[in-house]
Coordinates of C-alpha atoms in Angstrom, one line a residue:
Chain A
X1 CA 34.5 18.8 5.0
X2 CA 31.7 16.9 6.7
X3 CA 30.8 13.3 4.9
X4 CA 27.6 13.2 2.5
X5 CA 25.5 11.9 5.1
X6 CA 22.4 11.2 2.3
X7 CA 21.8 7.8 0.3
X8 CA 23.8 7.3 -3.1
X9 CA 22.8 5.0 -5.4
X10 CA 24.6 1.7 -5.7
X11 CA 25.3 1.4 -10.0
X12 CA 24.9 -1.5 -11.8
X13 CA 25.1 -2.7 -15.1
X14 CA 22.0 -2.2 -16.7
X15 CA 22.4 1.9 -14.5
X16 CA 26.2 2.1 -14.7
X17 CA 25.4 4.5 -17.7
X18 CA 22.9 7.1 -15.8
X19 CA 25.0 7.8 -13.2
X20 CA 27.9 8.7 -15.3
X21 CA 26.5 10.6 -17.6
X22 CA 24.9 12.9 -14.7
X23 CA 28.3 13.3 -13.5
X24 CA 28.8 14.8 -16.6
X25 CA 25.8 16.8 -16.9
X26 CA 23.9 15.5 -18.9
X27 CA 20.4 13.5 -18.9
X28 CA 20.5 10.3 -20.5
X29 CA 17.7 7.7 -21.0
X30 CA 17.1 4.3 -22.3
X31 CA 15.4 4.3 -25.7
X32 CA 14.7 0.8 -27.2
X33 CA 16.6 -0.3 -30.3
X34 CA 13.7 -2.4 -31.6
X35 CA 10.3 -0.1 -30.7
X36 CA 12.0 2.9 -30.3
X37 CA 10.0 3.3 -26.7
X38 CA 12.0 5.0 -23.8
X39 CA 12.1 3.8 -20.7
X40 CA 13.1 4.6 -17.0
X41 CA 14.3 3.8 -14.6
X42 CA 16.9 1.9 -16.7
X43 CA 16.0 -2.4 -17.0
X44 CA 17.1 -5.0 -19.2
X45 CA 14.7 -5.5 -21.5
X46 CA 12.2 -3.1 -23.2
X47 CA 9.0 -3.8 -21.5
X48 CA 6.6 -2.8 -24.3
X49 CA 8.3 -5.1 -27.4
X50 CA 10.6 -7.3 -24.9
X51 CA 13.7 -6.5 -26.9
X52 CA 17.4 -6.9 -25.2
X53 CA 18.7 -3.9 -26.9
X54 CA 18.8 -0.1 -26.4
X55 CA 21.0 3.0 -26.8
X56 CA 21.3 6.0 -24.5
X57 CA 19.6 9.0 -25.8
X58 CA 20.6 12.5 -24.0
X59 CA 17.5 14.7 -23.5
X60 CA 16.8 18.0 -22.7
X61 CA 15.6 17.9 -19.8
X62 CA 12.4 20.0 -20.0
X63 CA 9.4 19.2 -18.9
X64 CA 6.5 19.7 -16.7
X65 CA 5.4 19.3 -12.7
X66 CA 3.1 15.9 -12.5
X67 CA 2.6 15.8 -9.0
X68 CA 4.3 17.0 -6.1
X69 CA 4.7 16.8 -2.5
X70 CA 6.2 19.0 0.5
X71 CA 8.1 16.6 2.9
X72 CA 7.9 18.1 6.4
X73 CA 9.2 15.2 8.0
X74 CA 12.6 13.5 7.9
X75 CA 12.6 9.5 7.1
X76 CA 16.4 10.1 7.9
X77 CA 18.3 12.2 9.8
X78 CA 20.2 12.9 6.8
X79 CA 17.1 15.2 5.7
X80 CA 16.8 16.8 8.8
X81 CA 18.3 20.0 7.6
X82 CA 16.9 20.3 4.4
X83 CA 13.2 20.4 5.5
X84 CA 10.7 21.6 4.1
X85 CA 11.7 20.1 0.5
X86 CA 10.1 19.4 -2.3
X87 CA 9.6 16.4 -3.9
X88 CA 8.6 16.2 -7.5
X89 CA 7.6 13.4 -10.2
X90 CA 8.7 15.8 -13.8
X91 CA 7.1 14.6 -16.6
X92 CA 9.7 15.1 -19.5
X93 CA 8.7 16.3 -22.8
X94 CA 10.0 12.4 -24.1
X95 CA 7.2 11.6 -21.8
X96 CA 9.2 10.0 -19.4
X97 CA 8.4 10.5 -15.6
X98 CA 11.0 10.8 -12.8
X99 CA 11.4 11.4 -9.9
X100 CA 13.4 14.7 -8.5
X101 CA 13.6 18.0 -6.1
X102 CA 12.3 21.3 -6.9
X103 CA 15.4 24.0 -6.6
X104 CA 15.2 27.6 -7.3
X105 CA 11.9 28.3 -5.8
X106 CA 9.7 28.7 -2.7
X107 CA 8.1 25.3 -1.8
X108 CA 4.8 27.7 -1.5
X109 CA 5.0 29.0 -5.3
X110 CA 5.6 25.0 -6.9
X111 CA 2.6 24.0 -8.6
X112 CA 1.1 21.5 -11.3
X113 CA 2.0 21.6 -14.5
X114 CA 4.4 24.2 -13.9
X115 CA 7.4 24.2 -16.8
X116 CA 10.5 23.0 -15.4
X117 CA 13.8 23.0 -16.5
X118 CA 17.3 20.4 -15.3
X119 CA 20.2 22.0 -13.0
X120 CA 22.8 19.4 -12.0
X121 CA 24.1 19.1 -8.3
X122 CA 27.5 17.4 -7.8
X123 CA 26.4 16.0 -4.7
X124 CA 30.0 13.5 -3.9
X125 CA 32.5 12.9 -6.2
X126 CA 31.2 10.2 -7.9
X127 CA 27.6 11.5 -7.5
X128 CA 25.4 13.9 -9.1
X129 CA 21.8 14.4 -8.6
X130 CA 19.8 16.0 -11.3
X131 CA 17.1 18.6 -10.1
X132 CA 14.6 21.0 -11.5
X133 CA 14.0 24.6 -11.7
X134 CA 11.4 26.9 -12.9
X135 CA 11.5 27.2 -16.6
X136 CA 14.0 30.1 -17.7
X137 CA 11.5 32.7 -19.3
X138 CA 12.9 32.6 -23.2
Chain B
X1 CA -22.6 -19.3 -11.6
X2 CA -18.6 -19.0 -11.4
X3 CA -16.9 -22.2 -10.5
X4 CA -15.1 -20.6 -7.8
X5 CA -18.1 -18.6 -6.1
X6 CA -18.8 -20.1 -2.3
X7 CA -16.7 -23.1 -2.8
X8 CA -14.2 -22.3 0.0
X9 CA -15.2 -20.5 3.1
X10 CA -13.2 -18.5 6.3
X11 CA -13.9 -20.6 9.4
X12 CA -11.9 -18.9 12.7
X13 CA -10.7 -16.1 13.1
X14 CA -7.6 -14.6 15.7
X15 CA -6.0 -11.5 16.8
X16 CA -3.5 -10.7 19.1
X17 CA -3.1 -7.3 21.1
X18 CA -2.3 -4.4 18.7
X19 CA -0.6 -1.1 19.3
X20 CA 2.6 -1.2 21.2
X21 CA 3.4 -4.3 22.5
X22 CA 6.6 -4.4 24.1
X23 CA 8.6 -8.0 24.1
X24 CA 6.3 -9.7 21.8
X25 CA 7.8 -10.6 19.0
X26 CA 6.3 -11.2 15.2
X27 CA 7.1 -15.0 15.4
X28 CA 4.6 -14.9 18.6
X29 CA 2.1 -12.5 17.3
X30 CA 1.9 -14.8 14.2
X31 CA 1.1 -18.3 16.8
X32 CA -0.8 -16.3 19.1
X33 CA -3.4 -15.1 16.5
X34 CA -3.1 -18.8 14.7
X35 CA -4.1 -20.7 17.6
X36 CA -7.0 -18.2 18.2
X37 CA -8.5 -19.0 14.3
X38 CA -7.7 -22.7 14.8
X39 CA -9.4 -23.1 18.0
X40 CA -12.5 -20.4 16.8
X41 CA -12.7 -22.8 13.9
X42 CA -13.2 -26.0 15.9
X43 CA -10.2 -27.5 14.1
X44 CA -6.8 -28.6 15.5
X45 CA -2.9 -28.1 13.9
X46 CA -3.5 -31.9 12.7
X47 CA -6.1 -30.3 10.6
X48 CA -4.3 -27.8 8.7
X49 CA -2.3 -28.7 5.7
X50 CA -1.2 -25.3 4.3
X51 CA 0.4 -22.1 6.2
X52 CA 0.7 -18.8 4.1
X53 CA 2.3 -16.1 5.7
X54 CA 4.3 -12.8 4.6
X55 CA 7.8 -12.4 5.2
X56 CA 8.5 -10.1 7.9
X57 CA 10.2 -7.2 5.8
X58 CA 12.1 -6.0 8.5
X59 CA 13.9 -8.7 9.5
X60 CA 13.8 -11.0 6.5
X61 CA 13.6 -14.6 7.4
X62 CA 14.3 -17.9 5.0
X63 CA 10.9 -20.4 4.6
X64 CA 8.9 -18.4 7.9
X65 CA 6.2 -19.8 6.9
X66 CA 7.6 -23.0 7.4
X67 CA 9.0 -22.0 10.9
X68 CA 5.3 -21.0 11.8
X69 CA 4.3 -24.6 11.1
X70 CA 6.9 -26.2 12.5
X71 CA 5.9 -24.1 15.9
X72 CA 2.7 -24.9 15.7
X73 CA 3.2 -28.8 15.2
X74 CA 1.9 -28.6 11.4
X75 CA 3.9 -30.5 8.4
X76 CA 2.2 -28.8 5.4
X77 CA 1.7 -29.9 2.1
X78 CA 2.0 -26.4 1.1
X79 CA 3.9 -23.6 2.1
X80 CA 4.6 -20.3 1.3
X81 CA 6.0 -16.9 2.2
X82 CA 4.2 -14.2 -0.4
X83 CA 4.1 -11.1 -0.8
X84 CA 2.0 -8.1 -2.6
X85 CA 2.5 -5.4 -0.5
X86 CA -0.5 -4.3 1.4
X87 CA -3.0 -6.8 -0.9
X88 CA -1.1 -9.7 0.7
X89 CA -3.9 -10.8 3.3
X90 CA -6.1 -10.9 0.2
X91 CA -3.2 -12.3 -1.6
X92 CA -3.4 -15.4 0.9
X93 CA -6.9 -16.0 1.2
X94 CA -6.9 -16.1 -3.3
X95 CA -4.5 -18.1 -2.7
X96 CA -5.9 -20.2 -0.6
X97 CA -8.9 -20.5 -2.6
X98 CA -7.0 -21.8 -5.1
X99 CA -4.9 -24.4 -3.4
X100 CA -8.5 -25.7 -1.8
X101 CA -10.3 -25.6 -5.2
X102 CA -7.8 -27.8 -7.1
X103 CA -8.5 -30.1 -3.9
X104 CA -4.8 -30.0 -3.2
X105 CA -5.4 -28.8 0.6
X106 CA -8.0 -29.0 2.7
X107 CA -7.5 -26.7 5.9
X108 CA -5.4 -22.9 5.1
X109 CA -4.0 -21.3 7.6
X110 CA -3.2 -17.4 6.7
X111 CA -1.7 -15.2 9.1
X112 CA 0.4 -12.3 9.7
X113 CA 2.2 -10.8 12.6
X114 CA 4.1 -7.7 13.2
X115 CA 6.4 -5.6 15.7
X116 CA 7.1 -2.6 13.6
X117 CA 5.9 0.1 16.6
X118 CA 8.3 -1.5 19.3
X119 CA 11.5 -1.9 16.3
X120 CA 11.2 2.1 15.4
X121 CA 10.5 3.0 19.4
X122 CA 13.3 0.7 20.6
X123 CA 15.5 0.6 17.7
X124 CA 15.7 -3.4 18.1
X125 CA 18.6 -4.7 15.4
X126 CA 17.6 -6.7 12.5
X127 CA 19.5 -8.3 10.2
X128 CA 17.8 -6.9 7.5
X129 CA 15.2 -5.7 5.4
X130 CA 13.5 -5.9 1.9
X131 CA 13.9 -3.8 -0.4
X132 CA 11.1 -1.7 -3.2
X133 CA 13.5 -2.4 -5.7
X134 CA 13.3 1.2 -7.1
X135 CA 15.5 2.5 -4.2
X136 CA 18.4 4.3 -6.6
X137 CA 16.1 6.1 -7.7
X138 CA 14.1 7.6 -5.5
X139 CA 16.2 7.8 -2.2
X140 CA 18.9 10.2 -3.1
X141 CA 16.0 12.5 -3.8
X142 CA 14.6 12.1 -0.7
X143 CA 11.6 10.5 -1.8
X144 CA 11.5 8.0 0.6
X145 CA 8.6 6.2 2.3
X146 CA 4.6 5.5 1.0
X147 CA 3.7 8.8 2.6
X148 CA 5.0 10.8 -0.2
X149 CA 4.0 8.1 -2.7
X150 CA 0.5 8.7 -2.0
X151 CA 0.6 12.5 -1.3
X152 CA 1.6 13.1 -4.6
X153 CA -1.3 11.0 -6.0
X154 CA -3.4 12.7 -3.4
X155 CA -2.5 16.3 -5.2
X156 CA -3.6 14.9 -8.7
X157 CA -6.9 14.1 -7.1
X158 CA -7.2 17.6 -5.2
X159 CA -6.2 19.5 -8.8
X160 CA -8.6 17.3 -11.1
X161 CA -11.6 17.1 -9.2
X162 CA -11.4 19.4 -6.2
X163 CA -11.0 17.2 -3.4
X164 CA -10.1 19.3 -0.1
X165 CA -8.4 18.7 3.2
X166 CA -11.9 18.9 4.4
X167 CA -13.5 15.4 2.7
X168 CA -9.9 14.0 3.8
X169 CA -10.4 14.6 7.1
X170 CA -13.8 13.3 7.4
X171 CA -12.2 9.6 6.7
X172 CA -9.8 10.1 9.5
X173 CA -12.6 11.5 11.8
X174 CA -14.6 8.3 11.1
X175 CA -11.8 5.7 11.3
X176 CA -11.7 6.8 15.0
X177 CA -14.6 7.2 15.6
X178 CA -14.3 3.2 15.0
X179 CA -11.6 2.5 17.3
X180 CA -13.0 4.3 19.9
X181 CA -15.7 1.4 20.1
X182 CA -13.1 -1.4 19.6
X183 CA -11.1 -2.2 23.1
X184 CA -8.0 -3.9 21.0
X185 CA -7.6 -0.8 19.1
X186 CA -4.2 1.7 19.1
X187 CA -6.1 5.0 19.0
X188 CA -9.0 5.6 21.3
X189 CA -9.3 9.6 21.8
X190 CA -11.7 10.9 19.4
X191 CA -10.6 13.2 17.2
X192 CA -13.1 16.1 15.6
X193 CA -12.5 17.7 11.7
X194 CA -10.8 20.6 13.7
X195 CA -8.2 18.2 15.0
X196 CA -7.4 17.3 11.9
X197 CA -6.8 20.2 10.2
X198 CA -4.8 21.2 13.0
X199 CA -2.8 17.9 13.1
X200 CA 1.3 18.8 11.7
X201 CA 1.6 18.7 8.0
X202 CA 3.5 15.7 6.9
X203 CA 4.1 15.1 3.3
X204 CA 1.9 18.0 2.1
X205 CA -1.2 17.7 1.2
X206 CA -1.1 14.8 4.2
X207 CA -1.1 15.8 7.8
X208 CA 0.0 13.0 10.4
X209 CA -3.7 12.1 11.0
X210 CA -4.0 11.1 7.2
X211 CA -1.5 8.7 7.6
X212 CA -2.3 4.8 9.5
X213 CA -0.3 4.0 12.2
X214 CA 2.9 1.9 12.9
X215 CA 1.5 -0.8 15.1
X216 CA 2.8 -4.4 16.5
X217 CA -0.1 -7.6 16.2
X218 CA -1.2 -10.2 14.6
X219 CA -4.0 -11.6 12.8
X220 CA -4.9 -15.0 11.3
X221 CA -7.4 -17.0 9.4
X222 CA -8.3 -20.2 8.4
X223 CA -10.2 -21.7 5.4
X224 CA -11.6 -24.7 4.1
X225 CA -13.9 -26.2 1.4
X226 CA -17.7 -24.9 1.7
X227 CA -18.3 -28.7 2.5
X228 CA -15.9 -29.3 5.3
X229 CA -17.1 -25.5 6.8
X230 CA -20.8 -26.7 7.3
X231 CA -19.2 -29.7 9.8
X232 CA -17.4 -26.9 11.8
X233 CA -18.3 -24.4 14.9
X234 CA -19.3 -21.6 13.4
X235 CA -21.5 -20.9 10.5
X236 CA -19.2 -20.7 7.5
X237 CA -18.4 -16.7 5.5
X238 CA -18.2 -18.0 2.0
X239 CA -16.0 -16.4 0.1
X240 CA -18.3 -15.2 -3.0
X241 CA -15.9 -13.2 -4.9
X242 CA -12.3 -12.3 -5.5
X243 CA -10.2 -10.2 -7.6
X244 CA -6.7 -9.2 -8.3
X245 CA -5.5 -6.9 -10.5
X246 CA -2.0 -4.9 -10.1
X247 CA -0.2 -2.0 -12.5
X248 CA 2.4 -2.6 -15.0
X249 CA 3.5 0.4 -15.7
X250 CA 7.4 0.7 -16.7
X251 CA 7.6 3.5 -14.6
X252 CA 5.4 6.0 -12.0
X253 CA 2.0 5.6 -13.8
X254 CA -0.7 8.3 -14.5
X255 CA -1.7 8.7 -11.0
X256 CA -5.6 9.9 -11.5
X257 CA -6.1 7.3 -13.9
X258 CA -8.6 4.8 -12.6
X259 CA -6.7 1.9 -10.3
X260 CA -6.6 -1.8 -10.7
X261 CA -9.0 -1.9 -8.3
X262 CA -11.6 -1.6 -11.2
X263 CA -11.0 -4.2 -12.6
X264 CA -10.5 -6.5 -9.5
X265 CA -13.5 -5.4 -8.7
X266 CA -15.4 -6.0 -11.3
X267 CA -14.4 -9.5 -11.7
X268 CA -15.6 -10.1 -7.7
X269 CA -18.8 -8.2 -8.2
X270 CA -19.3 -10.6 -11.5
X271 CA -17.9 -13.9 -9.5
X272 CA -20.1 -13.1 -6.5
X273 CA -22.9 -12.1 -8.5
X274 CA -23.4 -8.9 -6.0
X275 CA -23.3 -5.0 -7.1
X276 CA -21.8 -2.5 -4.9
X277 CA -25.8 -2.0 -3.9
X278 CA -25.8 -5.1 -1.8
X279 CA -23.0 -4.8 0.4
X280 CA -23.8 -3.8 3.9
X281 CA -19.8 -2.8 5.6
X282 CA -16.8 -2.8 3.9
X283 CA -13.5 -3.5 5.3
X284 CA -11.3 -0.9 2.7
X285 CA -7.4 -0.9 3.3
X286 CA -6.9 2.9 4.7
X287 CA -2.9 3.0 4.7
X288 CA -3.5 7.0 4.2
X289 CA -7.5 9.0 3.9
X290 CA -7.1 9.6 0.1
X291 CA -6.5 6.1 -0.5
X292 CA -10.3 5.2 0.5
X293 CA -11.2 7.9 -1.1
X294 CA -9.9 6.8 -4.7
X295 CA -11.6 3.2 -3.6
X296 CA -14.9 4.5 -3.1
X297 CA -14.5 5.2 -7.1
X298 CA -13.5 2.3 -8.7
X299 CA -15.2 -0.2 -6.5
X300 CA -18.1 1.1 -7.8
X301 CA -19.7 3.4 -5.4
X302 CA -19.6 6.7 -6.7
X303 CA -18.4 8.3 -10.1
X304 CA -14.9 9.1 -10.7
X305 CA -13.8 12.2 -9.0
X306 CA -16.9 11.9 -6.4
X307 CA -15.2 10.6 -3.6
X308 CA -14.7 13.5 -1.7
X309 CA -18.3 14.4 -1.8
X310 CA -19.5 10.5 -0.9
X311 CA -17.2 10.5 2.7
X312 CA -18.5 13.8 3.7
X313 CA -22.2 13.9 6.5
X314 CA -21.5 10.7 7.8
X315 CA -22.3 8.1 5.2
X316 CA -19.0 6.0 6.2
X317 CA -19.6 6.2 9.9
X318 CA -21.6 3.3 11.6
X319 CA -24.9 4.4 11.2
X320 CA -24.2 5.6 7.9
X321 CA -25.2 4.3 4.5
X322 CA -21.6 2.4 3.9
X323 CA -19.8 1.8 7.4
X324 CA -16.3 1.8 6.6
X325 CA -13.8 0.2 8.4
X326 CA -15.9 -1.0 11.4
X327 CA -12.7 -1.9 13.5
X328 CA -10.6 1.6 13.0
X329 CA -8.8 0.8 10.0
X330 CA -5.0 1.0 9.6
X331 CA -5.9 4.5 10.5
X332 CA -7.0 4.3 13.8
X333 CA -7.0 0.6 15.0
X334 CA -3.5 -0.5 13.7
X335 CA -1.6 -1.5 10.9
X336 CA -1.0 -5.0 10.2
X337 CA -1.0 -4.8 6.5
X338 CA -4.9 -5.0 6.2
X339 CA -5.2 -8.8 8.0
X340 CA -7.1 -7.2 10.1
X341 CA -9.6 -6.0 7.5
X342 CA -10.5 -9.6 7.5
X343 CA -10.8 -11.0 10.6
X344 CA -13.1 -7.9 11.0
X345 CA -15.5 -8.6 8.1
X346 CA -15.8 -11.9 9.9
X347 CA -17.1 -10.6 12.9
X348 CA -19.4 -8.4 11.4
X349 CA -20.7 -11.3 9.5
X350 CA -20.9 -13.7 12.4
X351 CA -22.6 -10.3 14.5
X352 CA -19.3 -10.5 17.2
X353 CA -18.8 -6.6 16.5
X354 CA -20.4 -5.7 19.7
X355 CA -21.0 -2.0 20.3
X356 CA -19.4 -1.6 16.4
X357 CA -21.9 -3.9 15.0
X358 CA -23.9 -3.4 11.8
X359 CA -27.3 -4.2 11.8
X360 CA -28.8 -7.3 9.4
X361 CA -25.0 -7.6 7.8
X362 CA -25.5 -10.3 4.7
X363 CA -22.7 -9.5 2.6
X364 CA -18.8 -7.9 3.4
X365 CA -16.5 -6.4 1.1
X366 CA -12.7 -6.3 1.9
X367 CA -9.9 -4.4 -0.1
X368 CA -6.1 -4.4 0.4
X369 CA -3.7 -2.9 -1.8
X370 CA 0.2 -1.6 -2.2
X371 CA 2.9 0.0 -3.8
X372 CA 4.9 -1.5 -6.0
X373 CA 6.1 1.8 -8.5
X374 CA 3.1 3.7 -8.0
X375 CA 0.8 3.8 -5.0
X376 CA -2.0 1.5 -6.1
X377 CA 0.3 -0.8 -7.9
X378 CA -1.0 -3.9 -6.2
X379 CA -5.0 -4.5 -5.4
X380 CA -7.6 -7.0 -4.3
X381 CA -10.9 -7.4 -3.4
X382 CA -12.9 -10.0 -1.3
X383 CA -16.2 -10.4 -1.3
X384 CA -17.8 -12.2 1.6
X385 CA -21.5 -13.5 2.8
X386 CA -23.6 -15.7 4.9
X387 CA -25.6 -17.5 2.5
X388 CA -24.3 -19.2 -0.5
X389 CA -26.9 -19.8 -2.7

C-alpha cells in the first residue's frame, strides 16, 4: 500500500475533538456555552460574547454550495492525480461555512446553491476527511 | 481639516530589477532599493531613524528589519518586522505616519524585497516558512494557495451580478498593456482578450493570465514630516489620506458582501478631503483581475456589482478615464506585495513615468490588500498629492 502522500492536519487541543469525531463519522462543531453561537474552525474563545466555554454539537451535515472552484492545477504533487477537483466552501444549515470537496458528481454539473449532503472518507488511519455529495432526492 | 492630512510626506523612491533575478537575494534586493530611496531623497543612513520591513515568509528571519539597518549602517529608534498580507506596504507607510506624527521619528525607511520566482525555479532551501494559520483546515482538502481563495469569491461575483470571463480579461489585457511600456517589468508581450480566454484554466473561473506573477525585487520608500520634505530634493507627495480596515469574521465571510475596503476608503476620501472624482491614476493591488474588479466598487467608483461593466472599452488603460496600474501591476510588472504600487504613484506624481505617464497628475490613489480567512480580509488605502493645501 502506497503512503498518503496528501497533508493531514496536525490536532491540538482546542481541534483534538474534530478530528475524532470524523473518524467516527460524524460532524461536530463548536457551539458556545454562554451565546449559544457556533463557531468553526474550532478556537478558544467564542468570538461573538468572548466566553471560554463550549460543547460539541453533532450536526447533520446538510447544507448548501456557497462558492466553488475547479482546481486545474496542482500546488502539490500530492494532487497531481486527482485533478480536476473541486473545491467547495458548504454553507451548513447551522449556518456554519467550511471548507470541503465535491464527490459524487461531474465537476461540470456543481453549481451554487446546489443542496449537499456529508459522505466521510477514511483517508489514513487516524484521518478522515469529510466531503459532500449531491443531496439524496427524499 | 484632519490632523493627520499632509503632515508626513514620501521623499525617494527605489527599485531593484524585477522578474527573475538569479543570485540576488531578498536581503540585497531590500539594500539595493533602500539606498536608491535614500539617495532619490537627498538624505543619508545618518538620516533615517526608523526601518519597517516585512518578514520574508519564505525564509522566516528573527528582527530583519533590524538586520537591514544594521547593513545599511542605521541604529533605529524604531524597528519593526509587520505584516498584513498584501496591505503591508500600506501597512508601513500608516505606520510610518504615525511614528512621524507623534514626533517620535523623523526619517522612515519602508522597504521590501523578494526572491520568490528564483526559490520555486531553483528550489533554493529555506529553513522555513509562515504559516495562514488556518492550514488544518483547508489543506487536506486541497484548498491550498490565494488562487482558489479568490476564485471562489470571483464565482459569487459572476452568479450575483453577471460578471464574465470577458470584463476579467479586459484587466489582464490592460495590466500588460502597462508593462509593455515599463523596461523593469516581468511581462512584456502584449497580450489581446483572445489570449486570454485561451490562456489554461487554473482555479476555475481563473485562467493563469488572471493570476499576478511570482517575481524577485525590491522596492523602498522613505518618509518624513511635511516640514523636513520641503528642505529635500524632490518636491514632497504628501500623504493626504489613509485607511485601514480588515475582516473579522470567525470564519470564511460572505464573500459578495462589500469589502473593508469601504470603509478604508471612506475614511481616506474624508481625511484627504478628495472624492473618487479627483483622482487622476490609481495604483490598485491586482494579486488576481476580479480583485480590481471588486475595488473599483467599494472605493467608490462605480455601484456594487458594476465593476465588470466599468473595466470594459478601455477606461483603465492609459488614455482612459482611470489609468490603472500605470507600471503593470502584480499582474504584469511583478509581484512584490504591492510596494511597487507605491513607488509607482510616486513617479506618476513627480511626472518620472516616461512613455506610461499620465497627463496633469495632481492626486494618486494606492490600495493593497490580503488574505487573512477570506480573500479581502486585510485592506488599505493611500491617498497621495502634490499640493497640500
Amino acid at each position: 500500500m502506497t503512503e498518503y502522500q496528501k497533508p493531514v492536519p496536525i490536532p491540538n487541543e482546542d481541534t483534538k475533538p474534530f478530528w475524532d469525531s470524523l473518524r467516527e463519522h460524524k460532524l461536530v462543531i463548536q457551539k458556545c456555552s454562554q451565546c449559544g453561537q457556533f463557531r468553526f474552525p474550532p478556537r478558544v474563545i467564542c468570538p461573538y460574547c468572548m466566553s471560554l466555554h463550549s460543547r460539541w454539537v453533532e450536526v447533520k451535515g446538510k447544507g448548501k454550495i456557497y462558492s466553488f472552484t475547479v482546481v486545474h492545477y496542482a500546488y502539490t504533487p500530492a494532487y497531481r492525480d486527482a485533478l480536476p477537483y473541486v473545491v467547495a466552501i458548504i454553507e451548513l444549515e447551522e449556518g456554519i461555512r467550511l471548507v470541503t470537496n465535491i464527490v459524487g458528481c461531474k465537476p461540470e454539473e456543481v453549481q451554487i446553491g446546489m443542496d449537499v449532503e456529508i459522505t466521510f472518507e477514511d483517508v489514513t488511519p487516524e484521518f478522515t476527511l469529510h466531503k459532500f455529495q449531491p443531496a439524496s432526492k427524499t | 481639516m484632519n490632523r493627520l492630512r499632509a503632515k508626513c510626506a514620501i521623499v525617494g523612491v527605489g527599485e531593484t530589477k524585477v522578474g527573475y533575478v538569479p543570485g540576488v537575494t531578498i536581503m540585497s534586493h531590500n539594500l539595493q532599493a533602500s539606498q536608491k530611496a535614500i539617495e532619490d531623497a537627498g538624505l543619508s543612513n545618518k538620516d533615517i531613524d526608523a526601518v519597517l520591513t516585512r518578514k520574508p515568509a519564505r525564509d522566516p528571519t528573527l528582527c530583519y528589519s533590524l538586520q537591514i539597518a544594521e547593513n545599511l549602517g542605521i541604529s533605529p529608534k524604531c524597528t519593526t518586522d509587520l505584516d498584513t498580507c498584501g496591505t503591508t506596504p500600506v501597512t508601513m507607510v500608516i505606520n510610518a505616519v504615525i511614528a512621524i506624527s507623534t514626533g517620535l521619528c523623523r526619517a522612515v525607511l519602508c522597504t521590501i524585497g523578494m526572491d520568490d520566482n528564483q526559490s520555486l525555479k531553483q528550489q533554493i532551501p529555506k529553513h522555513g516558512q509562515l504559516n495562514y494559520g488556518s492550514e488544518d483546515f483547508e489543506y487536506p482538502w486541497g484548498f491550498i494557495g490565494a488562487p482558489m481563495a479568490f476564485a471562489m469569491a470571483a464565482r459569487r461575483h459572476m452568479h450575483l451580478y453577471g460578471t464574465t470571463s470577458e470584463q476579467l480579461g479586459a484587466i489582464a489585457v490592460a495590466m500588460r498593456k502597462h508593462a509593455c511600456m515599463n523596461s523593469n517589468a516581468q511581462m512584456h508581450k502584449p497580450i489581446t482578450l483572445q489570449d486570454y480566454l485561451a490562456s489554461p484554466l487554473f482555479a476555475e473561473p481563473f485562467r493563469l493570465l488572471d493570476c499576478s506573477l511570482v517575481s524577485d525585487g525590491g522596492g523602498a520608500v522613505v518618509i518624513t514630516s511635511a516640514e523636513m520634505a520641503k528642505h529635500l530634493r524632490k518636491p514632497p507627495i504628501y500623504i493626504l489620506g489613509l485607511g485601514q480596515h480588515n475582516f473579522a469574521h470567525s470564519y470564511f465571510g460572505p464573500l459578495e458582501v462589500i469589502t473593508p475596503f469601504k470603509k478604508a476608503a471612506d475614511e481616506a476620501y474624508h481625511m484627504a478631503a478628495v472624492s473618487p472624482g479627483d483622482v487622476d491614476v490609481a495604483e490598485i493591488y491586482d494579486c488576481f483581475t476580479h480583485s480590481v474588479l471588486v475595488q473599483l466598487e467599494d472605493l467608490g467608483f462605480c455601484k456594487k456589482g458594476e465593476g465588470g461593466s466599468f473595466v470594459e472599452g478601455g477606461r483603465i488603460e492609459l488614455g482612459g478615464e482611470l489609468p490603472i496600474n500605470t507600471h503593470g501591476g502584480l499582474l504584469s510588472q511583478a509581484h512584490i506585495v504591492g510596494m511597487l504600487h507605491i513607488t509607482e504613484a510616486a513617479h506618476q506624481l513627480w511626472k518620472e513615468s516616461g512613455e506610461r505617464q499620465v497627463k496633469n497628475v495632481e492626486v494618486a490613489l494606492v490600495t493593497g490588500l490580503g488574505i487573512r480567512q477570506a480573500p479581502f480580509g486585510t485592506t488599505g488605502v493611500l491617498i497621495l498629492g502634490k499640493e497640500a493645501s
